[in-house]
Short mmCIF file of C-alpha atoms and ligand atoms in Angstrom, two decimals:
data_model
loop_
_atom_site.label_atom_id
_atom_site.label_comp_id
_atom_site.label_asym_id
_atom_site.label_seq_id
_atom_site.Cartn_x
_atom_site.Cartn_y
_atom_site.Cartn_z
CA UNK A 1364 -11.90 6.00 -20.11
CA UNK A 1365 -10.79 4.22 -16.98
CA UNK A 1366 -7.25 3.65 -16.44
CA UNK A 1367 -7.15 -0.16 -16.67
CA UNK A 1368 -3.90 -1.91 -15.08
CA UNK A 1369 -3.38 -4.50 -17.75
CA UNK A 1370 -2.55 -7.60 -16.05
CA UNK A 1371 0.50 -9.25 -17.02
CA UNK A 1372 -1.16 -12.66 -16.77
CA UNK A 1373 -0.21 -14.62 -20.22
CA UNK A 1374 -0.71 -18.43 -20.85
CA UNK A 1375 2.06 -20.57 -22.28
CA UNK A 1376 1.55 -22.64 -24.57
CA UNK A 1377 -1.59 -21.06 -25.73
CA UNK A 1378 -4.53 -23.59 -25.57
CA UNK A 1379 -7.24 -23.62 -28.12
CA UNK A 1380 -9.75 -20.34 -28.37
CA UNK A 1381 -12.43 -22.02 -25.98
CA UNK A 1382 -9.88 -22.69 -23.23
CA UNK A 1383 -10.15 -21.00 -20.13
CA UNK A 1384 -6.36 -20.16 -20.46
CA UNK A 1385 -6.29 -17.15 -18.14
CA UNK A 1386 -7.29 -18.00 -14.23
CA UNK A 1387 -7.47 -15.86 -11.05
CA UNK A 1388 -7.59 -17.88 -7.80
CA UNK A 1389 -8.43 -15.97 -4.84
CA UNK A 1390 -7.23 -17.54 -1.51
CA UNK A 1391 -8.11 -15.81 1.79
CA UNK A 1392 -6.09 -17.44 4.60
CA UNK A 1393 -8.71 -18.19 7.40
CA UNK A 1394 -6.09 -19.73 9.65
CA UNK A 1395 -3.39 -22.62 9.43
CA UNK A 1396 -2.15 -23.60 6.27
CA UNK A 1397 -5.04 -25.63 4.30
CA UNK A 1398 -6.32 -22.71 2.15
CA UNK A 1399 -3.24 -21.75 0.91
CA UNK A 1400 -2.21 -25.49 0.81
CA UNK A 1401 -4.80 -26.32 -1.64
CA UNK A 1402 -4.72 -23.05 -3.76
CA UNK A 1403 -1.02 -23.43 -4.31
CA UNK A 1404 -1.42 -26.87 -5.21
CA UNK A 1405 -4.20 -26.37 -7.59
CA UNK A 1406 -2.41 -23.19 -9.04
CA UNK A 1407 0.85 -25.02 -9.83
CA UNK A 1408 -1.07 -27.73 -11.60
CA UNK A 1409 -3.07 -25.20 -13.53
CA UNK A 1410 0.09 -23.93 -14.84
CA UNK A 1411 2.39 -27.12 -14.99
CA UNK A 1412 -0.15 -29.70 -16.26
CA UNK A 1413 -2.53 -27.67 -18.14
CA UNK A 1414 -0.44 -24.61 -19.70
CA UNK A 1415 -2.67 -22.07 -18.19
CA UNK A 1416 -1.85 -18.83 -16.98
CA UNK A 1417 -2.66 -18.44 -13.12
CA UNK A 1418 -2.84 -15.27 -10.94
CA UNK A 1419 -3.10 -16.55 -7.29
CA UNK A 1420 -4.37 -13.79 -4.79
CA UNK A 1421 -3.30 -14.36 -1.38
CA UNK A 1422 -3.88 -12.25 1.63
CA UNK A 1423 -1.18 -13.67 3.79
CA UNK A 1424 1.85 -14.30 2.44
CA UNK A 1425 3.78 -15.11 5.33
CA UNK A 1426 1.64 -18.28 6.06
CA UNK A 1427 2.37 -18.88 2.38
CA UNK A 1428 6.12 -18.64 3.04
CA UNK A 1429 6.10 -21.44 5.56
CA UNK A 1430 4.79 -24.08 2.84
CA UNK A 1431 6.66 -22.66 -0.06
CA UNK A 1432 9.98 -20.89 1.07
CA UNK A 1433 10.46 -19.07 -2.44
CA UNK A 1434 7.85 -16.50 -1.53
CA UNK A 1435 8.91 -13.43 -0.75
CA UNK A 1436 6.32 -11.76 1.79
CA UNK A 1437 7.14 -8.08 1.21
CA UNK A 1438 6.42 -8.20 -2.89
CA UNK A 1439 3.06 -7.26 -4.23
CA UNK A 1440 3.77 -9.46 -7.39
CA UNK A 1441 6.14 -12.24 -7.91
CA UNK A 1442 6.24 -15.02 -10.21
CA UNK A 1443 7.17 -18.40 -8.23
CA UNK A 1444 7.14 -21.98 -10.12
CA UNK A 1445 5.43 -20.18 -13.03
CA UNK A 1446 2.37 -18.81 -11.03
CA UNK A 1447 1.81 -15.23 -10.54
CA UNK A 1448 1.50 -14.73 -6.88
CA UNK A 1449 -0.20 -11.43 -5.83
CA UNK A 1450 -0.49 -10.06 -2.37
CA UNK A 1451 -4.37 -9.39 -1.94
CA UNK A 1452 -4.39 -6.54 0.27
CA UNK A 1453 -7.28 -3.73 0.74
CA UNK A 1454 -5.71 -1.46 -2.19
CA UNK A 1455 -7.16 -4.00 -4.94
CA UNK A 1456 -5.99 -2.71 -8.24
CA UNK A 1457 -8.62 -2.20 -11.15
CA UNK A 1458 -7.63 -5.10 -13.38
CA UNK A 1459 -9.03 -7.25 -16.24
CA UNK A 1460 -10.25 -10.49 -15.01
CA UNK A 1461 -9.28 -14.00 -16.32
CA UNK A 1462 -11.46 -16.55 -18.41
CA UNK A 1463 -12.02 -18.16 -14.94
CA UNK A 1464 -12.15 -16.84 -11.42
CA UNK A 1465 -11.98 -19.01 -8.58
CA UNK A 1466 -12.96 -18.07 -5.25
CA UNK A 1467 -11.69 -20.71 -2.73
CA UNK A 1468 -13.78 -21.66 0.23
CA UNK A 1469 -16.29 -18.80 -0.42
CA UNK A 1470 -13.88 -16.15 0.44
CA UNK A 1471 -15.36 -12.72 -0.56
CA UNK A 1472 -14.22 -11.26 -3.86
CA UNK A 1473 -13.26 -7.43 -3.94
CA UNK A 1474 -16.71 -5.45 -5.18
CA UNK A 1475 -14.29 -3.99 -7.76
CA UNK A 1476 -13.09 -7.20 -9.45
CA UNK A 1477 -16.77 -8.24 -9.35
CA UNK A 1478 -17.83 -5.23 -11.34
CA UNK A 1479 -14.99 -5.67 -13.78
CA UNK A 1480 -15.86 -9.42 -14.09
CA UNK A 1481 -19.80 -8.45 -14.81
CA UNK A 1482 -18.17 -5.90 -17.52
CA UNK A 1483 -16.12 -8.39 -19.25
CA UNK A 1484 -17.45 -10.09 -22.68
CA UNK A 1485 -17.71 -12.97 -22.12
CA UNK A 1486 -18.02 -13.00 -18.56
CA UNK A 1487 -15.55 -14.99 -16.70
CA UNK A 1488 -16.61 -18.52 -15.30
CA UNK A 1489 -16.78 -17.86 -11.51
CA UNK A 1490 -16.26 -20.94 -9.37
CA UNK A 1491 -16.71 -21.09 -5.58
CA UNK A 1492 -14.14 -24.09 -4.81
CA UNK A 1493 -15.77 -25.61 -1.62
CA UNK A 1494 -14.63 -27.63 1.06
CA UNK A 1495 -14.15 -31.55 0.79
CA UNK A 1496 -16.58 -33.57 2.42
CA UNK A 1497 -17.72 -37.05 2.11
CA UNK A 1498 -21.39 -36.18 3.04
CA UNK A 1499 -24.10 -37.41 0.62
CA UNK A 1500 -25.69 -33.82 -0.15
CA UNK A 1501 -22.37 -33.17 -1.89
CA UNK A 1502 -23.30 -34.89 -4.99
CA UNK A 1503 -26.56 -32.91 -5.22
CA UNK A 1504 -25.08 -29.70 -4.81
CA UNK A 1505 -21.77 -29.88 -7.04
CA UNK A 1506 -21.78 -27.79 -9.96
CA UNK A 1507 -25.32 -26.08 -9.18
CA UNK A 1508 -25.33 -22.34 -10.53
CA UNK A 1509 -26.19 -19.43 -8.41
CA UNK A 1510 -27.24 -16.56 -10.57
CA UNK A 1511 -25.65 -12.96 -9.04
CA UNK A 1512 -28.78 -11.15 -7.57
CA UNK A 1513 -27.84 -7.98 -9.65
CA UNK A 1514 -25.15 -8.68 -12.20
CA UNK A 1515 -25.11 -10.85 -15.21
CA UNK A 1516 -22.98 -13.34 -13.34
CA UNK A 1517 -23.33 -16.95 -12.28
CA UNK A 1518 -21.38 -18.35 -9.71
CA UNK A 1519 -21.04 -22.50 -9.53
CA UNK A 1520 -20.23 -24.60 -6.60
CA UNK A 1521 -17.56 -26.79 -7.29
CA UNK A 1522 -17.26 -29.48 -4.30
CA UNK A 1523 -14.37 -31.86 -3.83
CA UNK A 1524 -15.45 -35.37 -3.06
CA UNK A 1525 -14.71 -39.07 -3.05
CA UNK A 1526 -16.90 -40.25 -6.25
CA UNK A 1527 -17.79 -39.30 -9.77
CA UNK A 1528 -20.63 -37.24 -8.60
CA UNK A 1529 -18.34 -34.46 -7.27
CA UNK A 1530 -15.27 -32.65 -8.21
CA UNK A 1531 -13.03 -35.20 -7.18
CA UNK A 1532 -9.68 -34.76 -5.21
CA UNK A 1533 -6.37 -32.82 -5.84
CA UNK A 1534 -4.08 -35.12 -7.47
CA UNK A 1535 -1.07 -34.44 -9.59
CA UNK A 1536 -0.62 -36.68 -12.84
CA UNK A 1537 2.44 -38.02 -11.78
CA UNK A 1538 1.96 -38.02 -7.85
CA UNK A 1539 1.97 -42.00 -7.68
CA UNK A 1540 5.21 -42.40 -10.00
CA UNK A 1541 6.99 -40.09 -7.75
CA UNK A 1542 5.77 -42.20 -4.48
CA UNK A 1543 6.64 -45.35 -6.12
CA UNK A 1544 9.95 -44.15 -7.12
CA UNK A 1545 10.78 -42.98 -3.50
CA UNK A 1546 9.58 -46.04 -1.92
CA UNK A 1547 11.81 -48.12 -4.15
CA UNK A 1548 14.96 -45.76 -3.77
CA UNK A 1549 17.14 -46.35 -0.74
CA UNK A 1550 19.07 -43.24 -2.12
CA UNK A 1551 16.28 -40.93 -2.07
CA UNK A 1552 15.19 -41.96 1.48
CA UNK A 1553 18.42 -41.57 2.67
CA UNK A 1554 18.65 -38.26 0.90
CA UNK A 1555 15.39 -37.18 2.87
CA UNK A 1556 16.46 -38.28 6.23
CA UNK A 1557 19.40 -36.24 5.59
CA UNK A 1558 17.64 -33.13 4.75
CA UNK A 1559 15.62 -33.78 7.92
CA UNK A 1560 19.03 -34.20 9.89
CA UNK A 1561 17.87 -37.51 11.14
CA UNK A 1562 19.31 -41.06 10.94
CA UNK A 1563 17.28 -43.37 9.03
CA UNK A 1564 14.81 -45.02 11.33
CA UNK A 1565 15.39 -48.61 12.22
CA UNK A 1566 13.49 -51.41 10.73
CA UNK A 1567 11.69 -52.61 13.83
CA UNK A 1568 10.57 -49.10 14.68
CA UNK A 1569 6.68 -48.09 13.75
CA UNK A 1570 7.28 -44.77 12.56
CA UNK A 1571 4.22 -42.20 12.94
CA UNK A 1572 4.19 -38.83 11.71
CA UNK A 1573 1.89 -36.42 13.84
CA UNK A 1574 0.22 -33.36 12.59
CA UNK A 1575 -2.56 -32.10 14.53
CA UNK A 1576 -4.85 -29.41 16.24
CA UNK A 1577 -4.29 -28.94 19.92
CA UNK A 1578 -5.69 -32.05 20.64
CA UNK A 1579 -6.17 -33.33 24.07
CA UNK A 1580 -6.05 -36.63 23.21
CA UNK A 1581 -2.51 -36.25 22.16
CA UNK A 1582 -1.30 -37.20 25.79
CA UNK A 1583 -3.08 -40.25 25.60
CA UNK A 1584 -1.87 -41.43 22.55
CA UNK A 1585 1.92 -40.69 23.52
CA UNK A 1586 1.13 -42.50 26.62
CA UNK A 1587 -0.46 -45.51 24.89
CA UNK A 1588 2.44 -45.82 22.70
CA UNK A 1589 5.25 -45.31 25.48
CA UNK A 1590 3.15 -48.13 27.22
CA UNK A 1591 3.39 -50.28 24.46
CA UNK A 1592 5.34 -53.38 23.09
CA UNK A 1593 6.29 -52.00 19.72
CA UNK A 1594 8.69 -49.43 19.71
CA UNK A 1595 7.40 -46.20 18.12
CA UNK A 1596 9.16 -43.22 16.99
CA UNK A 1597 6.99 -40.21 16.41
CA UNK A 1598 7.98 -37.39 14.17
CA UNK A 1599 6.19 -34.45 14.95
CA UNK A 1600 6.45 -31.29 12.85
CA UNK A 1601 6.33 -28.11 15.04
CA UNK A 1602 3.04 -26.93 14.97
CA UNK A 1603 0.14 -26.37 17.55
CA UNK A 1604 0.71 -29.83 19.32
CA UNK A 1605 3.99 -28.44 20.51
CA UNK A 1606 2.47 -27.41 23.83
CA UNK A 1607 0.59 -30.90 24.55
CA UNK A 1608 3.83 -32.79 23.57
CA UNK A 1609 5.96 -30.37 25.97
CA UNK A 1610 3.17 -31.11 28.85
CA UNK A 1611 3.33 -34.78 28.13
CA UNK A 1612 7.46 -34.93 28.50
CA UNK A 1613 7.38 -31.96 31.03
CA UNK A 1614 10.07 -30.20 29.25
CA UNK A 1615 10.31 -27.27 26.63
CA UNK A 1616 10.83 -28.89 22.99
CA UNK A 1617 12.74 -27.07 20.05
CA UNK A 1618 13.36 -28.46 16.69
CA UNK A 1619 15.93 -31.21 16.64
CA UNK A 1620 14.94 -32.50 20.13
CA UNK A 1621 14.81 -36.21 20.39
CA UNK A 1622 13.50 -37.87 23.87
CA UNK A 1623 12.33 -41.14 25.04
CA UNK A 1624 9.48 -42.30 27.26
CA UNK A 1625 9.18 -46.25 27.59
CA UNK A 1626 8.53 -47.62 24.04
CA UNK A 1627 8.05 -44.19 22.56
CA UNK A 1628 10.65 -42.04 20.66
CA UNK A 1629 9.78 -38.20 20.08
CA UNK A 1630 11.38 -36.35 17.35
CA UNK A 1631 10.85 -32.78 16.96
CA UNK A 1632 10.96 -31.56 13.21
CA UNK A 1633 10.88 -28.18 11.63
CA UNK A 1634 7.68 -27.44 9.68
CA UNK A 1635 8.90 -28.60 6.39
CA UNK A 1636 8.24 -27.40 2.77
CA UNK A 1637 5.19 -28.95 0.95
CA UNK A 1638 7.14 -31.16 -1.35
CA UNK A 1639 8.87 -32.57 1.43
CA UNK A 1640 5.85 -33.00 3.70
CA UNK A 1641 4.77 -35.80 1.00
CA UNK A 1642 7.95 -37.49 1.66
CA UNK A 1643 7.61 -37.73 5.26
CA UNK A 1644 3.99 -39.07 4.66
CA UNK A 1645 5.62 -41.72 2.16
CA UNK A 1646 8.16 -42.84 4.91
CA UNK A 1647 5.95 -43.27 7.84
CA UNK A 1648 4.01 -46.50 8.70
CA UNK A 1649 1.21 -44.66 10.03
CA UNK A 1650 0.09 -40.65 9.31
CA UNK A 1651 -1.69 -38.82 11.49
CA UNK A 1652 -3.17 -35.83 9.74
CA UNK A 1653 -5.66 -32.71 9.97
CA UNK A 1654 -7.69 -30.46 8.07
CA UNK A 1655 -8.12 -31.03 4.39
CA UNK A 1656 -4.62 -30.82 2.55
CA UNK A 1657 -2.53 -32.94 4.79
CA UNK A 1658 -5.73 -35.65 4.97
CA UNK A 1659 -5.95 -35.80 1.04
CA UNK A 1660 -2.09 -36.39 0.95
CA UNK A 1661 -2.27 -38.98 3.45
CA UNK A 1662 -4.67 -40.93 1.38
CA UNK A 1663 -2.44 -40.51 -1.99
CA UNK A 1664 0.32 -41.92 0.70
CA UNK A 1665 -1.61 -45.23 0.70
CA UNK A 1666 -0.55 -45.83 4.24
CA UNK A 1667 -2.78 -46.01 7.41
CA UNK A 1668 -3.94 -42.85 8.88
CA UNK A 1669 -5.47 -41.08 11.58
CA UNK A 1670 -7.44 -37.68 10.71
CA UNK A 1671 -8.29 -34.94 13.15
CA UNK A 1672 -11.05 -33.12 11.13
CA UNK A 1673 -11.37 -29.39 11.39
CA UNK A 1674 -13.46 -28.53 14.45
CA UNK A 1675 -16.59 -26.57 13.77
CA UNK A 1676 -19.30 -24.98 15.74
CA UNK A 1677 -22.16 -26.90 17.17
CA UNK A 1678 -20.05 -30.49 16.15
CA UNK A 1679 -20.93 -30.17 12.71
CA UNK A 1680 -17.45 -31.48 11.79
CA UNK A 1681 -18.73 -34.89 13.59
CA UNK A 1682 -21.23 -35.38 10.98
CA UNK A 1683 -18.48 -35.14 8.22
CA UNK A 1684 -16.48 -37.42 10.02
CA UNK A 1685 -19.15 -39.84 10.14
CA UNK A 1686 -19.98 -39.83 6.58
CA UNK A 1687 -15.93 -40.04 5.81
CA UNK A 1688 -15.77 -43.37 8.16
CA UNK A 1689 -19.11 -44.92 6.68
CA UNK A 1690 -17.19 -44.62 3.22
CA UNK A 1691 -13.74 -45.34 4.22
CA UNK A 1692 -14.32 -48.40 6.63
CA UNK A 1693 -17.07 -49.99 4.17
CA UNK A 1694 -14.53 -52.21 2.68
CA UNK A 1695 -12.62 -53.19 5.95
CA UNK A 1696 -13.16 -56.56 7.93
CA UNK A 1697 -15.64 -56.01 10.72
CA UNK A 1698 -13.12 -55.99 13.45
CA UNK A 1699 -10.79 -53.47 11.81
CA UNK A 1700 -13.62 -51.14 11.17
CA UNK A 1701 -14.43 -50.92 14.78
CA UNK A 1702 -10.75 -50.14 15.43
CA UNK A 1703 -10.89 -47.57 13.08
CA UNK A 1704 -13.85 -46.02 14.31
CA UNK A 1705 -13.03 -46.13 18.04
CA UNK A 1706 -9.69 -44.58 17.35
CA UNK A 1707 -10.97 -41.77 14.83
CA UNK A 1708 -13.67 -41.12 17.17
CA UNK A 1709 -11.55 -41.04 20.62
CA UNK A 1710 -9.03 -38.82 18.60
CA UNK A 1711 -11.69 -36.33 17.41
CA UNK A 1712 -13.67 -36.01 20.82
CA UNK A 1713 -17.35 -35.43 20.91
CA UNK A 1714 -20.08 -37.25 22.85
CA UNK A 1715 -19.47 -40.80 23.92
CA UNK A 1716 -16.19 -40.38 22.10
CA UNK A 1717 -14.04 -42.49 24.51
CA UNK A 1718 -10.45 -41.97 25.31
CA UNK A 1719 -7.47 -43.42 23.90
CA UNK A 1720 -6.01 -46.19 26.11
CA UNK A 1721 -3.21 -48.72 25.72
CA UNK A 1722 -6.06 -51.36 25.00
CA UNK A 1723 -7.50 -49.27 21.90
CA UNK A 1724 -4.19 -48.70 20.35
CA UNK A 1725 -3.44 -52.65 20.91
CA UNK A 1726 -6.56 -53.13 18.76
CA UNK A 1727 -5.37 -50.59 16.24
CA UNK A 1728 -2.19 -52.50 15.97
CA UNK A 1729 -4.00 -55.88 15.58
CA UNK A 1730 -5.80 -54.22 12.75
CA UNK A 1731 -2.80 -52.86 11.20
CA UNK A 1732 -2.22 -55.52 8.32
CA UNK A 1733 -5.88 -54.95 7.29
CA UNK A 1734 -5.12 -51.18 7.42
CA UNK A 1735 -2.42 -51.34 5.31
CA UNK A 1736 -4.04 -53.38 2.69
CA UNK A 1737 -7.00 -51.40 2.85
CA UNK A 1738 -5.12 -47.90 2.49
CA UNK A 1739 -3.39 -49.23 -0.87
CA UNK A 1740 -6.89 -50.44 -1.92
CA UNK A 1741 -8.45 -47.14 -1.32
CA UNK A 1742 -5.88 -44.84 -2.75
CA UNK A 1743 -6.13 -47.44 -5.91
CA UNK A 1744 -9.71 -46.78 -5.97
CA UNK A 1745 -9.73 -43.05 -5.74
CA UNK A 1746 -6.83 -42.60 -8.20
CA UNK A 1747 -9.38 -44.12 -10.88
CA UNK A 1748 -11.87 -40.93 -10.18
CA UNK A 1749 -10.61 -37.93 -12.30
CA UNK A 1750 -8.65 -35.57 -10.39
CA UNK A 1751 -10.31 -32.28 -9.57
CA UNK A 1752 -7.90 -30.06 -11.03
CA UNK A 1753 -8.55 -32.08 -14.71
CA UNK A 1754 -12.25 -31.86 -13.52
CA UNK A 1755 -12.47 -28.36 -13.05
CA UNK A 1756 -10.96 -27.78 -16.20
CA UNK A 1757 -13.36 -29.68 -17.89
CA UNK A 1758 -16.27 -28.13 -16.34
CA UNK A 1759 -15.06 -24.58 -17.00
CA UNK A 1760 -14.37 -25.40 -20.75
CA UNK A 1761 -18.08 -26.56 -20.93
CA UNK A 1762 -19.10 -23.15 -19.42
CA UNK A 1763 -17.31 -20.76 -21.71
O1 LIG B 2432 -3.43 -26.69 8.34
P1 LIG B 2432 -4.66 -26.99 8.30
O2 LIG B 2432 -5.42 -27.29 9.50
O3 LIG B 2432 -5.53 -26.13 7.51
C1 LIG B 2432 -6.71 -25.86 7.19
C2 LIG B 2432 -7.23 -24.59 7.91
O4 LIG B 2432 -7.20 -24.81 8.99
C3 LIG B 2432 -8.57 -24.04 7.08
O5 LIG B 2432 -8.70 -23.32 7.57
C4 LIG B 2432 -9.21 -25.34 7.19
O6 LIG B 2432 -10.47 -24.70 6.11
C5 LIG B 2432 -9.05 -26.51 6.54
O7 LIG B 2432 -7.77 -26.82 7.20
C6 LIG B 2432 -9.97 -27.61 6.29
O8 LIG B 2432 -4.71 -28.53 7.57
P2 LIG B 2432 -4.39 -28.85 6.22
O9 LIG B 2432 -5.65 -28.63 5.42
O10 LIG B 2432 -3.73 -30.25 5.88
O11 LIG B 2432 -3.33 -28.13 5.57
C7 LIG B 2432 -1.71 -27.96 5.99
C8 LIG B 2432 -0.97 -27.87 4.69
O12 LIG B 2432 0.41 -27.72 5.32
C9 LIG B 2432 -1.03 -29.00 3.54
O13 LIG B 2432 -0.50 -28.54 2.51
C10 LIG B 2432 0.23 -29.87 4.05
C11 LIG B 2432 1.16 -28.58 4.84
N1 LIG B 2432 2.54 -28.72 5.57
C12 LIG B 2432 3.63 -28.47 5.10
O14 LIG B 2432 4.03 -28.11 3.74
N2 LIG B 2432 4.94 -28.94 6.04
C13 LIG B 2432 4.57 -29.58 7.25
O15 LIG B 2432 5.55 -29.66 7.95
C14 LIG B 2432 3.18 -29.87 7.65
C15 LIG B 2432 2.80 -30.41 8.70
C16 LIG B 2432 2.05 -29.60 6.56
#
């Protein structure tokens, strides 16, 4: 008899018998923070809002620790915020799979674990949680089964997305109440600035958060802000953008530094914990975001945003960007739609992208009242859609 290491995975409270009460979520950190950012959010929601037991397997706990300081990278097993966090390394244990197994972003499950899945009765619901895209084909591929070539297992493709024919977007049930409470509370806001070690911004300053890849357009944007009439305060958590900002100000930078160039003030922030990052997005007038998770959070922040999409080979990302812009801009007045499209293209590069100039930024500023209304409207419409976690739970229930 094989010596199975029995999982300590338990679900409390225990839902109905047909409920997928035990979940294994596998996360491979390809690069940066988005893979773990999404998986961690999903794991917490499964535990906190659905009462399931979740084992989160992560191959890089150091990256995880940057968004969640409670993580101890040296521990192979730890429970954080009700989630059992497992270090996923080459020495994978023989273990009973949960009722649902999620491989995030097509990461490859350990062969040993797949064999255990095939030997379990009933077999677990196996989900590949894919990347978010606004492209039309997503609706046709969402929830499609893919039978395993040899084993009695079926994997389902689960696509996040912007309409009811997809898996939806990650959104905690009380997110908007928390946002509204924060925005209505001077005390909470003052507390937030205090934790960042910053004075509250003055009312006449346009506050912009900056989270991007090593984007060559950053210098042009900073220059446009410096030359503009409106005072801009750019809050930049220390990330890959540091070198480009340093080149712009021609000096080395560290957390806490504040510099002025014309109408622009730049403040270097630490990389902040994930819940605090939401507060940063809620506090700013414009949020510059990237990848997938910060992009979604900026939408829930209901503020104008500028997105740098994760660059892919052969410019595949530009097709995705165009699909998102078609959807996002559909209800905007024509002039503002043009402003959004031109700035997004210049920010993301590619053929005929153009450069960011003071005129292009001025065009965006003219569109700002429209963009503010639109950001609220967009968030309200998307919030009517079932959130990704609930959609996933419903789907898995139907497959058990
Ligand atoms: O970091 P990202 O670029 O992540 C990813 C990865 O590159 C991944 O490989 C790719 O597949 C995916 O993008 C599309 O951007 P993202 O997705 O926005 O994730 C950043 C996370 O970091 C998000 O959860 C917010 C969090 N964050 C903080 O917690 N504190 C901070 O100060 C900042 C700036 C972000």
